[in-house]
Coordinates of C-alpha atoms and ligand atoms in Angstrom, one line a residue:
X1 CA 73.0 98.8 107.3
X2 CA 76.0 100.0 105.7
X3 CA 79.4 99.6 106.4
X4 CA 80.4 102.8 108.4
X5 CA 77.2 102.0 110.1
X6 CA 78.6 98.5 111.2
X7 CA 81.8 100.1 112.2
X8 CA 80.2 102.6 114.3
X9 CA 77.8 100.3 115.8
X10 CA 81.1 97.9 116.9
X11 CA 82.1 100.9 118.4
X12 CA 79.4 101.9 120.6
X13 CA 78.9 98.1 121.5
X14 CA 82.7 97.8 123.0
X15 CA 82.4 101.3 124.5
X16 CA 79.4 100.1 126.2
X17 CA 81.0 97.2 127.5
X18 CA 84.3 98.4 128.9
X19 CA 81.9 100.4 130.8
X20 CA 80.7 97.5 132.1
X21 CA 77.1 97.6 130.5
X22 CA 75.6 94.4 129.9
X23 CA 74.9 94.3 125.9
X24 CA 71.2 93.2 125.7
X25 CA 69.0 92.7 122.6
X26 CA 67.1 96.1 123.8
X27 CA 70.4 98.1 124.3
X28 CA 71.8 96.6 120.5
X29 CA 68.7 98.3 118.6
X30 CA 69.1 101.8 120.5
X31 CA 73.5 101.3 119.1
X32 CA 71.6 100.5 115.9
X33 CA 69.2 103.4 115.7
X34 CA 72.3 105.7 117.2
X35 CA 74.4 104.4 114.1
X36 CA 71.9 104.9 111.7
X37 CA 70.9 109.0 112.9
X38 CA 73.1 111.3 110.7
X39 CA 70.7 114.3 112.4
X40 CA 70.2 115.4 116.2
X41 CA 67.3 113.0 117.7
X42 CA 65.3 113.6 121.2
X43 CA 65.3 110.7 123.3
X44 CA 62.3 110.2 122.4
X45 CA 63.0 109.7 118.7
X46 CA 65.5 107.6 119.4
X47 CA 62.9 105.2 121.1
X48 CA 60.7 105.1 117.8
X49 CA 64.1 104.4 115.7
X50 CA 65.0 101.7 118.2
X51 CA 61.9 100.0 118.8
X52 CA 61.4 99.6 114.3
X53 CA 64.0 96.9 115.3
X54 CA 63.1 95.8 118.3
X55 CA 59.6 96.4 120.2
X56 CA 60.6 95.9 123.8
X57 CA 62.6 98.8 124.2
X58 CA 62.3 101.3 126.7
X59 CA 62.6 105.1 127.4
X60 CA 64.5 104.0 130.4
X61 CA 66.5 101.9 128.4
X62 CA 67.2 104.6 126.5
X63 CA 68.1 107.1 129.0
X64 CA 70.5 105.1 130.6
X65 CA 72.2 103.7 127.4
X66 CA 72.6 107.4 126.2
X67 CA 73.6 108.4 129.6
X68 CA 76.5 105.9 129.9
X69 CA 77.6 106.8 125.9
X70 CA 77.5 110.8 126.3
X71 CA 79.9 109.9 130.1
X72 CA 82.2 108.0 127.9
X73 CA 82.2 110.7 125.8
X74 CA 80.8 108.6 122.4
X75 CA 77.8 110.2 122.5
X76 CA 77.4 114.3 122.3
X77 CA 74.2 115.8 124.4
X78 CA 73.5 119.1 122.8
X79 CA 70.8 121.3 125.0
X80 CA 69.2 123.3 122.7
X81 CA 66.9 126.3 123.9
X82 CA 63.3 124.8 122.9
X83 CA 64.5 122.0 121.3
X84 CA 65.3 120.1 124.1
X85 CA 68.1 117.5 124.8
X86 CA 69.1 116.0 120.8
X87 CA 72.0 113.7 120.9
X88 CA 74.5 112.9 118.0
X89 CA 77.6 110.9 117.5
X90 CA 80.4 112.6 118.7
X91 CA 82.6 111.0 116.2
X92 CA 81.8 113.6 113.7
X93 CA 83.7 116.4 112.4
X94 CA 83.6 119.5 114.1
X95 CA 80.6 121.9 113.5
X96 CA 78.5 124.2 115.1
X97 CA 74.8 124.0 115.0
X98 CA 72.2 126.6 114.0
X99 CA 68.4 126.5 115.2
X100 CA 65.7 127.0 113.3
X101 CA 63.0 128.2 116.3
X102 CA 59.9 127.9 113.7
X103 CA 60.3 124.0 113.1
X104 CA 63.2 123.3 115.8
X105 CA 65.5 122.2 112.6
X106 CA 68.9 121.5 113.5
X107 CA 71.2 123.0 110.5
X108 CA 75.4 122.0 111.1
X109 CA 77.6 124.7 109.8
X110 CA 81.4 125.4 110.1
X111 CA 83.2 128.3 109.3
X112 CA 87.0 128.5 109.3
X113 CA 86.7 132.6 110.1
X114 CA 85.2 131.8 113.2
X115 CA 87.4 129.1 114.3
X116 CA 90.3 131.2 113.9
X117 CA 88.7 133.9 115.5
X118 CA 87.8 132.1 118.3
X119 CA 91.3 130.7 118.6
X120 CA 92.6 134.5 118.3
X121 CA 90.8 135.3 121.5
X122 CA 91.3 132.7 123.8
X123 CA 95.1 133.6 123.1
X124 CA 94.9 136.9 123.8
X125 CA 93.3 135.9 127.3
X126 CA 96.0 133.4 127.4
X127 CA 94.0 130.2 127.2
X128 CA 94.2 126.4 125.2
X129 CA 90.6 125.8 123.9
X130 CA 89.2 122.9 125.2
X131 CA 86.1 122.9 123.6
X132 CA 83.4 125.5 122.6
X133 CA 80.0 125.4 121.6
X134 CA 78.3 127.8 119.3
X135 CA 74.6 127.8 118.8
X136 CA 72.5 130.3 117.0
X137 CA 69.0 130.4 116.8
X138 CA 67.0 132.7 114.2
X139 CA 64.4 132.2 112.1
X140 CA 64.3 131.7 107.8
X141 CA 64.0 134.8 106.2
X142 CA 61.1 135.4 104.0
X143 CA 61.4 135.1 100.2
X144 CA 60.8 138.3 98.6
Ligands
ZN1 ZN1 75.5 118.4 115.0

């Protein structure tokens, strides 16, 4: 484990207790898996990842752990059409996410035009942005 994995998984561990979530051995290898994800698991995948380091765990277990982490706002839930719930850090910079509806990749893009653009709008209906979400979904174009 590396070192920005330690401090992330330090993190998640107080955020789960000031929630008042007992830390068990079970809930400590799902924070471990979580810290070690840089892409956009299922729940499911999170299970495999978790259980490498500790057998017992279960999908229950991980439902609720995520489910207390993406309340506290640690954890992000992204719903992608087909791809089902995939959960990522929400620690992470800003990006929006692009879906690849072939193989259900998950590709993380930015783009400063948008931003601003976005940004442009909501002032002109005379809003703050909170937050946004931007998904697109399209498939790889052929190579000619
Ligand atoms: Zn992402």
């Amino acid at each position: 484990m590396t070192t920005a994995e330690a401090e992330i998984l330090d993190e998640l561990e107080s955020e789960l207790r000031a929630e008042g979530v007992r830390i068990t051995r079970q809930r400590m290898a799902i924070l471990a898996a979580l810290a070690g994800s840089t892409d956009h698991p299922t729940a499911e995948e999170l299970l495999a990842r978790s259980r490498e380091r500790d057998p017992s765990v279960s999908l229950a277990t991980v439902y609720r752990t995520l489910s207390v982490l993406v309340e506290s706002g640690t954890v992000l839930r992204n719903d992608f059409e087909g791809a089902g719930a995939r959960f990522e850090l929400a620690n992470k910079p800003h990006h929006d996410h692009l879906i690849d509806l072939d193989t259900g990749d998950v590709i993380e893009f930015t783009s400063r035009r948008i931003e601003k653009l976005q940004e442009e709008i909501a002032e002109e209906l005379g809003y703050d942005i909170v937050f946004h979400r931007l998904e697109l979904y399209g498939r790889a174009k052929k190579k000619v």
